[in-house]
PDB file of C-alpha atoms in Angstrom:
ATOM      1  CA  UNK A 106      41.396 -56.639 -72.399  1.00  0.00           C
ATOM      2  CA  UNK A 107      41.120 -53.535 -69.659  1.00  0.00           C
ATOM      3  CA  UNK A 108      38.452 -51.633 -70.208  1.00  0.00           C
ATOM      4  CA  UNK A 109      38.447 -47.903 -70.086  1.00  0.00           C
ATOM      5  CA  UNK A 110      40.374 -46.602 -67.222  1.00  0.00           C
ATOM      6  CA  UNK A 111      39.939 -43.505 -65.195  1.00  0.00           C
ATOM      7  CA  UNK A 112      41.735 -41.452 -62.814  1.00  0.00           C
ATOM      8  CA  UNK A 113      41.367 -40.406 -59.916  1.00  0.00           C
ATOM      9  CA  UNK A 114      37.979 -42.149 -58.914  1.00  0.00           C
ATOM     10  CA  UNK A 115      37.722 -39.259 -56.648  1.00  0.00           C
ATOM     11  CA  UNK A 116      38.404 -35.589 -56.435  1.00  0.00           C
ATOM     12  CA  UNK A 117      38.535 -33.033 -53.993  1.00  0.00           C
ATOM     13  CA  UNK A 118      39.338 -29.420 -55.192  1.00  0.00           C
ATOM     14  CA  UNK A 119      38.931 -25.670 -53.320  1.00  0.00           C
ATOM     15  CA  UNK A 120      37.262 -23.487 -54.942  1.00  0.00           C
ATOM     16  CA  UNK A 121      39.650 -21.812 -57.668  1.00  0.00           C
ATOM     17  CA  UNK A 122      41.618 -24.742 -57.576  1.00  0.00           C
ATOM     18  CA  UNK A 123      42.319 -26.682 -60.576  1.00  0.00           C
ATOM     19  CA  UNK A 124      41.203 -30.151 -61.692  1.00  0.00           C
ATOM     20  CA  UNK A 125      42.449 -32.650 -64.119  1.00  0.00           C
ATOM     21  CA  UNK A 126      40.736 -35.838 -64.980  1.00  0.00           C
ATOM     22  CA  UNK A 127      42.661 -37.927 -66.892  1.00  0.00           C
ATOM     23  CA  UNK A 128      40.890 -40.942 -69.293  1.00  0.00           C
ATOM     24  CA  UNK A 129      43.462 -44.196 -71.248  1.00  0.00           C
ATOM     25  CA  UNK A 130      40.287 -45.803 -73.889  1.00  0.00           C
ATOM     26  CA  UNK A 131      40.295 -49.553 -74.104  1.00  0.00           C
ATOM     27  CA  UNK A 132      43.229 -51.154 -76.010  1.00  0.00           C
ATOM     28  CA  UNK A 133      43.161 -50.624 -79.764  1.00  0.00           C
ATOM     29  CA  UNK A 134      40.363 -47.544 -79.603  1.00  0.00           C
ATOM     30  CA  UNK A 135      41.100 -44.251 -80.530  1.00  0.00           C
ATOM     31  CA  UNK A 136      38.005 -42.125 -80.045  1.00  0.00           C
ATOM     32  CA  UNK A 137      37.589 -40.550 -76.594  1.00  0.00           C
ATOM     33  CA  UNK A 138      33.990 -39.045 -75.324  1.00  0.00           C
ATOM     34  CA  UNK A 139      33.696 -37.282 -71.989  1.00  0.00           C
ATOM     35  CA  UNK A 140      30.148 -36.398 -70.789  1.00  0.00           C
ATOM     36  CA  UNK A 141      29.272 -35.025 -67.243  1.00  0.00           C
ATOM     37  CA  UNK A 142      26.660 -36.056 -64.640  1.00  0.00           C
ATOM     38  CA  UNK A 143      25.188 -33.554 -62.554  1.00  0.00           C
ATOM     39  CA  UNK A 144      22.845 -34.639 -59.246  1.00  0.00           C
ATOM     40  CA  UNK A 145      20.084 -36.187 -60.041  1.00  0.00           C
ATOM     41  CA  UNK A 146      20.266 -35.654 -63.979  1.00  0.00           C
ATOM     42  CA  UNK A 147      21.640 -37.723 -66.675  1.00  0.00           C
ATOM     43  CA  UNK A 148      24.751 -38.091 -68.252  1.00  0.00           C
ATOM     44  CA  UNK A 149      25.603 -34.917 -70.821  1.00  0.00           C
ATOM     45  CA  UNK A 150      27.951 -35.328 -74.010  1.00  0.00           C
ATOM     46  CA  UNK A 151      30.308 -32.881 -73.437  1.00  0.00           C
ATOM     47  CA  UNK A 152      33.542 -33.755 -76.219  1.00  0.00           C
ATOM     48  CA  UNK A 153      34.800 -35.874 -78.685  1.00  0.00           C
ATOM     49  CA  UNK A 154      38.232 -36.389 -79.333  1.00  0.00           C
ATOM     50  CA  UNK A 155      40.636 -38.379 -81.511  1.00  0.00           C
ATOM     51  CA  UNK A 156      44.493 -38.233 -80.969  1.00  0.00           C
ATOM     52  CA  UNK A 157      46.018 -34.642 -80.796  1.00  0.00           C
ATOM     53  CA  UNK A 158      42.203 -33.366 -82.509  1.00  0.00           C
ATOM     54  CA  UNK A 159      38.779 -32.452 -80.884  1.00  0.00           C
ATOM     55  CA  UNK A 160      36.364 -33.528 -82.973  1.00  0.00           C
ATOM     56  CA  UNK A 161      33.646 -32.177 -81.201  1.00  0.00           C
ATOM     57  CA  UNK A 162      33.214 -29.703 -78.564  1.00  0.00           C
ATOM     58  CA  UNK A 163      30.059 -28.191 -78.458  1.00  0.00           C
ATOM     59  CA  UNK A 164      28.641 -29.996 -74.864  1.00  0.00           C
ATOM     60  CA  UNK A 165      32.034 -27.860 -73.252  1.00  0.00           C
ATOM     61  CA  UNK A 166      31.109 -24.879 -70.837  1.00  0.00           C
ATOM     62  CA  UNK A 167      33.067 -22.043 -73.213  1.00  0.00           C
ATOM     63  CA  UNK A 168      35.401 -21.111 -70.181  1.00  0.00           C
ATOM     64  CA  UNK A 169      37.637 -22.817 -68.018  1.00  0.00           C
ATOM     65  CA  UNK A 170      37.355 -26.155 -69.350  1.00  0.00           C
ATOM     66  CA  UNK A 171      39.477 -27.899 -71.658  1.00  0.00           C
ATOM     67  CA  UNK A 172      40.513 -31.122 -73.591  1.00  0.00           C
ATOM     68  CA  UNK A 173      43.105 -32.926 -74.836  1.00  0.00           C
ATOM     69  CA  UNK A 174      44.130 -36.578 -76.236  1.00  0.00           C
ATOM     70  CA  UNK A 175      47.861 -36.629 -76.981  1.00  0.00           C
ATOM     71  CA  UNK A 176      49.299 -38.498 -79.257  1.00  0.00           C
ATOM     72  CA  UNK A 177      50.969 -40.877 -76.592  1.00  0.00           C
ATOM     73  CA  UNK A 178      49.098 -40.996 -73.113  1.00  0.00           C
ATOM     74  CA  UNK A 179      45.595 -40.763 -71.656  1.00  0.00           C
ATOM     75  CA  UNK A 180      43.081 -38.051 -72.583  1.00  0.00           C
ATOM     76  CA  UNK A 181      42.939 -35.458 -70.311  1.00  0.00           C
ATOM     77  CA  UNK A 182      39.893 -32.965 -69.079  1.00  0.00           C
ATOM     78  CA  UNK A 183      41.096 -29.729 -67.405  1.00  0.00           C
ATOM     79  CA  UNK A 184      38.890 -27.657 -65.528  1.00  0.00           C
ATOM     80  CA  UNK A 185      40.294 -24.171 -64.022  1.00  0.00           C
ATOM     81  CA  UNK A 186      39.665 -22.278 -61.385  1.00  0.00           C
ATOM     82  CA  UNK A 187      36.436 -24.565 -60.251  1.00  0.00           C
ATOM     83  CA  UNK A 188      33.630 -23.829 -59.064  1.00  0.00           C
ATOM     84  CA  UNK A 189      31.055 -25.316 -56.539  1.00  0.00           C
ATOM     85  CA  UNK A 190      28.471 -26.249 -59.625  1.00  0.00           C
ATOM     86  CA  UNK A 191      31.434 -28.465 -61.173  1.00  0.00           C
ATOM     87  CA  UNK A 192      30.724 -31.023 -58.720  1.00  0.00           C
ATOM     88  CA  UNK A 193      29.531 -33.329 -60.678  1.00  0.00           C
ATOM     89  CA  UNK A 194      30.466 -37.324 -62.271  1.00  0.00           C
ATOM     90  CA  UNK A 195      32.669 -37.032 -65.492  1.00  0.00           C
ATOM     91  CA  UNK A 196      32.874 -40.450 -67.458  1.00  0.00           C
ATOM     92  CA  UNK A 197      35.310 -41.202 -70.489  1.00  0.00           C
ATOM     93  CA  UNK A 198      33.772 -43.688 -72.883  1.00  0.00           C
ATOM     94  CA  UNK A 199      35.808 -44.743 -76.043  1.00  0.00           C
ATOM     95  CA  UNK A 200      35.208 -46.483 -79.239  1.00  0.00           C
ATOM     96  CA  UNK A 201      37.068 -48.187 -81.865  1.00  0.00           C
ATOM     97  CA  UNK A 202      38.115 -46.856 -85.193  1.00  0.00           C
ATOM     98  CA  UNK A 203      34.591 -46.091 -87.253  1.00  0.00           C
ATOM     99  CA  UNK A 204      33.782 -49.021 -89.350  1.00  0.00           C
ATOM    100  CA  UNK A 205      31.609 -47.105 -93.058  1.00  0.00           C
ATOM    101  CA  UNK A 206      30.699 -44.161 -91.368  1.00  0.00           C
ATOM    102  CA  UNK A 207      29.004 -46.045 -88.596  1.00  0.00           C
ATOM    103  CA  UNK A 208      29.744 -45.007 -85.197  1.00  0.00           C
ATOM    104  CA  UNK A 209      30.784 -47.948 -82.803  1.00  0.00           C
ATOM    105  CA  UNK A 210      29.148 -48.615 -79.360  1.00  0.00           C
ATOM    106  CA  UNK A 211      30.872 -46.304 -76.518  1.00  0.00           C
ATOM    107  CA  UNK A 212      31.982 -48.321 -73.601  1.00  0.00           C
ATOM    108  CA  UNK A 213      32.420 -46.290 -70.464  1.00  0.00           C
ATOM    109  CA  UNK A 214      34.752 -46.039 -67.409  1.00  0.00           C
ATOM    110  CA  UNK A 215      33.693 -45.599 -63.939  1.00  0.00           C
ATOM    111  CA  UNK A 216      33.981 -41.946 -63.731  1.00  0.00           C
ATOM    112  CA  UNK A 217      35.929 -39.742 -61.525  1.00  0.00           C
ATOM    113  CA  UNK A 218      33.449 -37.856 -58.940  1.00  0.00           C
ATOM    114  CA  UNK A 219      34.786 -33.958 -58.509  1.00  0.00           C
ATOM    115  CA  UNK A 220      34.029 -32.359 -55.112  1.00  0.00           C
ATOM    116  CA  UNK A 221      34.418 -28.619 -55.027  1.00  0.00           C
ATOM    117  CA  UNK A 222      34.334 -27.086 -51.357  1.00  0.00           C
TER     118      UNK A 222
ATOM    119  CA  UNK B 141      18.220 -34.034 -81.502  1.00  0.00           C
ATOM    120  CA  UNK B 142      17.284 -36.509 -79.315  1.00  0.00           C
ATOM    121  CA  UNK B 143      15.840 -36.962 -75.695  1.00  0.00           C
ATOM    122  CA  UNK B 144      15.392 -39.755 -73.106  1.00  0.00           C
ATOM    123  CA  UNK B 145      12.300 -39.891 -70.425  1.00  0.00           C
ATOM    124  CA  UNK B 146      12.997 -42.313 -67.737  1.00  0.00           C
ATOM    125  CA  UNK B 147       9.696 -42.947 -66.129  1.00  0.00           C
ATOM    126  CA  UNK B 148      10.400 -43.614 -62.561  1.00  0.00           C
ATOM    127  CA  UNK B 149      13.599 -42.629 -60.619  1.00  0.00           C
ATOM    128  CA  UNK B 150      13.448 -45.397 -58.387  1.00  0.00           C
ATOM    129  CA  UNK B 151      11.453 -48.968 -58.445  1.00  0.00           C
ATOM    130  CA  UNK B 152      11.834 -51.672 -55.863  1.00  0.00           C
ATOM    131  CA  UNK B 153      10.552 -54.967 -56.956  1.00  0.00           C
ATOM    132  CA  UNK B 154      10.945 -58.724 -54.856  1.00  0.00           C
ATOM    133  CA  UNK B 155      13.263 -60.923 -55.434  1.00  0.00           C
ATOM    134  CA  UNK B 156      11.533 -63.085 -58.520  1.00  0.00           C
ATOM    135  CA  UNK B 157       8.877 -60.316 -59.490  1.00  0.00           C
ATOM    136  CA  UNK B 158       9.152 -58.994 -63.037  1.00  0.00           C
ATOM    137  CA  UNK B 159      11.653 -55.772 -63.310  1.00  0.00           C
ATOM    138  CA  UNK B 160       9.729 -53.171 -65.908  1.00  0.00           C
ATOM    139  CA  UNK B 161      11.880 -50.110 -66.372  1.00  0.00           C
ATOM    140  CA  UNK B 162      10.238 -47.252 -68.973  1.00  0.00           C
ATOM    141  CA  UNK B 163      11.872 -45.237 -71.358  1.00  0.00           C
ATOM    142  CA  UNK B 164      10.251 -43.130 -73.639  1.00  0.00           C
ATOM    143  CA  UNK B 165      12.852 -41.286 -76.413  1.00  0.00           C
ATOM    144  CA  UNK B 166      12.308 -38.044 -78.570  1.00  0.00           C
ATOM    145  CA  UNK B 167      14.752 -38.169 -82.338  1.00  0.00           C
ATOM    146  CA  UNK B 168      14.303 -36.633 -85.304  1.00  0.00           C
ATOM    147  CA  UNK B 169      16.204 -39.465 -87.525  1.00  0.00           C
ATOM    148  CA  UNK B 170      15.270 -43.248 -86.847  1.00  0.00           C
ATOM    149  CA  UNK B 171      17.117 -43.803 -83.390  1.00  0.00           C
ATOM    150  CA  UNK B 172      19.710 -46.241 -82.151  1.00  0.00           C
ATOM    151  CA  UNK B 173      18.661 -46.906 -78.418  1.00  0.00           C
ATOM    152  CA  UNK B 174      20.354 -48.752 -75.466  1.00  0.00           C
ATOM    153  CA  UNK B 175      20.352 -49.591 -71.882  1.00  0.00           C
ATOM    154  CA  UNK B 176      23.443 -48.805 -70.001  1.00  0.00           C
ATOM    155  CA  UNK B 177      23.520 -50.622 -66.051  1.00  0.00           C
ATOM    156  CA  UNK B 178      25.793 -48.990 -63.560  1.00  0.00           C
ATOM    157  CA  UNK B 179      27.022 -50.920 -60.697  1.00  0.00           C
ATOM    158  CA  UNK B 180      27.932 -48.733 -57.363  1.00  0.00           C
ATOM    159  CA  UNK B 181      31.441 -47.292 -57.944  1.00  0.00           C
ATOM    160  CA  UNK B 182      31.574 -48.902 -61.363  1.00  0.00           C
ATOM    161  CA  UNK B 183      31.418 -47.894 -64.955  1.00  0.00           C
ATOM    162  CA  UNK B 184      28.208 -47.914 -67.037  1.00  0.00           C
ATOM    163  CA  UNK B 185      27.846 -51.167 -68.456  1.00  0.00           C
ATOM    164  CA  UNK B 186      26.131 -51.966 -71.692  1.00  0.00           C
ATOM    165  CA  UNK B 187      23.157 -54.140 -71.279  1.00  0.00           C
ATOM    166  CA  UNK B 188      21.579 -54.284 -74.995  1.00  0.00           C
ATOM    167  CA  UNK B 189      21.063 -51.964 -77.774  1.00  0.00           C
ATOM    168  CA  UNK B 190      18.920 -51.532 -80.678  1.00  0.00           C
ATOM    169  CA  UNK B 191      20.366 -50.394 -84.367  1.00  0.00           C
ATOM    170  CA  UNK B 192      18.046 -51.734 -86.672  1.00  0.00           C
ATOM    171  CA  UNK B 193      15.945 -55.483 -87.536  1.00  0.00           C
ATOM    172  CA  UNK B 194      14.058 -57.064 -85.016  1.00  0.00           C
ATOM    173  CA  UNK B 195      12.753 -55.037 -82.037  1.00  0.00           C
ATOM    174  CA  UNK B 196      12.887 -57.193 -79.365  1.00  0.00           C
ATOM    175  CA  UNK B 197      15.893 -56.960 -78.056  1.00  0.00           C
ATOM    176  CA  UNK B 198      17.844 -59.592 -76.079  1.00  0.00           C
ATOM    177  CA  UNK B 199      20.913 -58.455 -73.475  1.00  0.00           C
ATOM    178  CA  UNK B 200      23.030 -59.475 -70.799  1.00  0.00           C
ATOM    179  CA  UNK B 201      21.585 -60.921 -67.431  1.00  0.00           C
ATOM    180  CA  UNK B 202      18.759 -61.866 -68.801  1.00  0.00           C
ATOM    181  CA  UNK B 203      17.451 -58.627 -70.167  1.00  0.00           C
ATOM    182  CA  UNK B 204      15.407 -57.560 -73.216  1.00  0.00           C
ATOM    183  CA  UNK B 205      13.995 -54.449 -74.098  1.00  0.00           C
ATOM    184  CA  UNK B 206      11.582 -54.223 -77.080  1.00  0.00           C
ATOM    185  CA  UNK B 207      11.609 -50.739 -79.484  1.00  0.00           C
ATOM    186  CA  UNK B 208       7.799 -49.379 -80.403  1.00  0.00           C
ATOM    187  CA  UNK B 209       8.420 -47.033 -82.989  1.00  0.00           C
ATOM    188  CA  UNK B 210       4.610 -45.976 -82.749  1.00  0.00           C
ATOM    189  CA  UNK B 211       5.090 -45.569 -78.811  1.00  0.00           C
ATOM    190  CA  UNK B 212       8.421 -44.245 -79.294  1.00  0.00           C
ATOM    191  CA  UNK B 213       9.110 -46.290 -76.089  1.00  0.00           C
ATOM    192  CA  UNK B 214      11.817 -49.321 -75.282  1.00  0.00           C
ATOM    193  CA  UNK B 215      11.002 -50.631 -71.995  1.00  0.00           C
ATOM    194  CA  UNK B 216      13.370 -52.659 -70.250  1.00  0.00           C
ATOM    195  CA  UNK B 217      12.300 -55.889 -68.808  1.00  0.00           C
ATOM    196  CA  UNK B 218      13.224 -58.631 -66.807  1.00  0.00           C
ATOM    197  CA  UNK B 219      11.263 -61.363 -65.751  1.00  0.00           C
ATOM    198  CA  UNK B 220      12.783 -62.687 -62.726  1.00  0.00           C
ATOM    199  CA  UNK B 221      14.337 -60.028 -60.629  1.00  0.00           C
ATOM    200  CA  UNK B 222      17.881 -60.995 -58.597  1.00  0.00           C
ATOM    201  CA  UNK B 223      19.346 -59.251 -56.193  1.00  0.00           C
ATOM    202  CA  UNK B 224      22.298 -58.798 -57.786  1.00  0.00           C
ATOM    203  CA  UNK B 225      20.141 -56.767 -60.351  1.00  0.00           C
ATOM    204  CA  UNK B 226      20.205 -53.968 -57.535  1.00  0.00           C
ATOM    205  CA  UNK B 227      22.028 -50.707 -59.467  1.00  0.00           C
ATOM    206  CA  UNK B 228      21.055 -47.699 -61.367  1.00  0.00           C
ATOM    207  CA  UNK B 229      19.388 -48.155 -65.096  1.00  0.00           C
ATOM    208  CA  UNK B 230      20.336 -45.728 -67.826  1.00  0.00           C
ATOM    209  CA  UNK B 231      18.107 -45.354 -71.211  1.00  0.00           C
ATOM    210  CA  UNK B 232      20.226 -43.602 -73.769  1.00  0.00           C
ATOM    211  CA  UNK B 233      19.211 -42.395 -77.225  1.00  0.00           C
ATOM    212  CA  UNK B 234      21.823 -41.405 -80.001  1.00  0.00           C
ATOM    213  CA  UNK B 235      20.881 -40.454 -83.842  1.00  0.00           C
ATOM    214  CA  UNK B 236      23.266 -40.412 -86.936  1.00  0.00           C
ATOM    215  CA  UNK B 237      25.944 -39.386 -85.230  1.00  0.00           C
ATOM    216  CA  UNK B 238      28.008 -40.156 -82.060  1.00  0.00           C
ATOM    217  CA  UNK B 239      26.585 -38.496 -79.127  1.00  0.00           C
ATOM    218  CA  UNK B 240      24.502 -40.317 -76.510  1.00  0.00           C
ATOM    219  CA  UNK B 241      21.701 -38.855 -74.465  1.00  0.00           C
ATOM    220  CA  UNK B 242      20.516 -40.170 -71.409  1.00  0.00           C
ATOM    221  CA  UNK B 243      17.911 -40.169 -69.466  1.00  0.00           C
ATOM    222  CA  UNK B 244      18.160 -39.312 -65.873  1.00  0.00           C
ATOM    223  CA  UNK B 245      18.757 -43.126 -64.470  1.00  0.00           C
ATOM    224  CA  UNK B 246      16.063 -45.566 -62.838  1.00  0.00           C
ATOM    225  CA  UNK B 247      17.285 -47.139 -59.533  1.00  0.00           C
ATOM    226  CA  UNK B 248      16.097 -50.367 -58.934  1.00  0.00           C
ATOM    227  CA  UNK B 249      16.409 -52.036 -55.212  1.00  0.00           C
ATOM    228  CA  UNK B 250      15.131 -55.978 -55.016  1.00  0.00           C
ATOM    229  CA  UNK B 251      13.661 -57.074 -51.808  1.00  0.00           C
ATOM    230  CA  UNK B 252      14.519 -60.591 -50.405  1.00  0.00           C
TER     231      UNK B 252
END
């Protein structure tokens, strides 16, 4: 069984430039997480998404970054017109469908690391 | 809402000398905690988690990590470092509902 794949491992943008990080869960889960990693900090929650809805946006910066998980293909984080503070590490994590109301364990991919000159 | 302290952004231990990596968490609801272990250019990987029942926790690699409610700490230890144990150490903290919150990573480098 894969495990959660990301793409691409790296990123280079311009400033202004746009970047998309794209995010396909492990086989047979359907939630989607994306948190960020800044220098030297920890890992931030940033959405939650099922297919075609966000569940959960609040950790998103209110402009110029976005989120999606279509019904077919991987989830997908958009960031416009970047900045050099979005450098940073984004990881996907998914879970399977919630068992009672309790939330599964989150099992991460290996990030893609953004660069913005 | 919840909070992670790692204590110590980096520890080097020898190769056979006990690993002790501290993590101290803040939550308002009776936490679920884990240890996440992150390889260079890999994924986080979980090591062991705590939901509820016994507090000594047992994970991969030969890892455990006990929960103190009363020191609202769950330290991760090892006793026999390897050097394949070399990586970065995430605590992470998550309440009732789905979102994690980590502390800022322990490094750990094992000298031959």
């Amino acid at each position: 069984n894969a495990g959660v794949m990301q793409n691409p491992r790296h990123l280079v943008r311009r400033r202004g430039q746009e970047a998309r990080l794209r995010c396909s869960p492990m086989k047979g889960h359907s939630h989607v997480y994306w948190y960020r990693q800044l220098p030297e900090e920890g890992l931030k929650f940033m959405v939650y998404l099922q297919k075609e809805n966000i569940i959960d946006e609040s950790g998103m910066p209110k402009e110029r970054f976005s989120a999606e998980f279509p019904k077919e293909g991987p989830s997908i984080l958009r960031i416009q017109q970047v900045v050099r503070g979005d450098s940073a590490a984004y990881f996907c994590a998914s879970s399977p469908i919630r068992l009672a109301g309790v939330t599964d364990t989150q099992y991460f991919g290996p990030g893609t690391r953004l660069t913005v000159l | 809402a919840q909070s992670v302290t790692q204590l110590g952004s980096h520890v080097s231990v020898s190769e056979g000398a006990l690993v002790l990596l501290r993590c101290n968490y803040s939550s308002s609801v009776p936490p679920y905690l884990f240890w996440y272990v992150q390889y260079p250019n890999q994924g986080l990987q979980l090591l062991l988690k705590y939901t509820t029942g016994a507090t000594l926790v047992k994970g991969i690699n030969g890892f455990e990590a006990e929960f103190k409610k009363s020191e609202t700490s769950f330290h991760l230890t090892k006793p026999s470092a390897h050097m394949s144990d070399a990586a970065e150490y995430f605590c992470a903290v998550r309440g009732n509902d789905y979102k994690l919150s980590f502390g800022a990573g322990t490094t750990v480098t094992v000298r031959a």
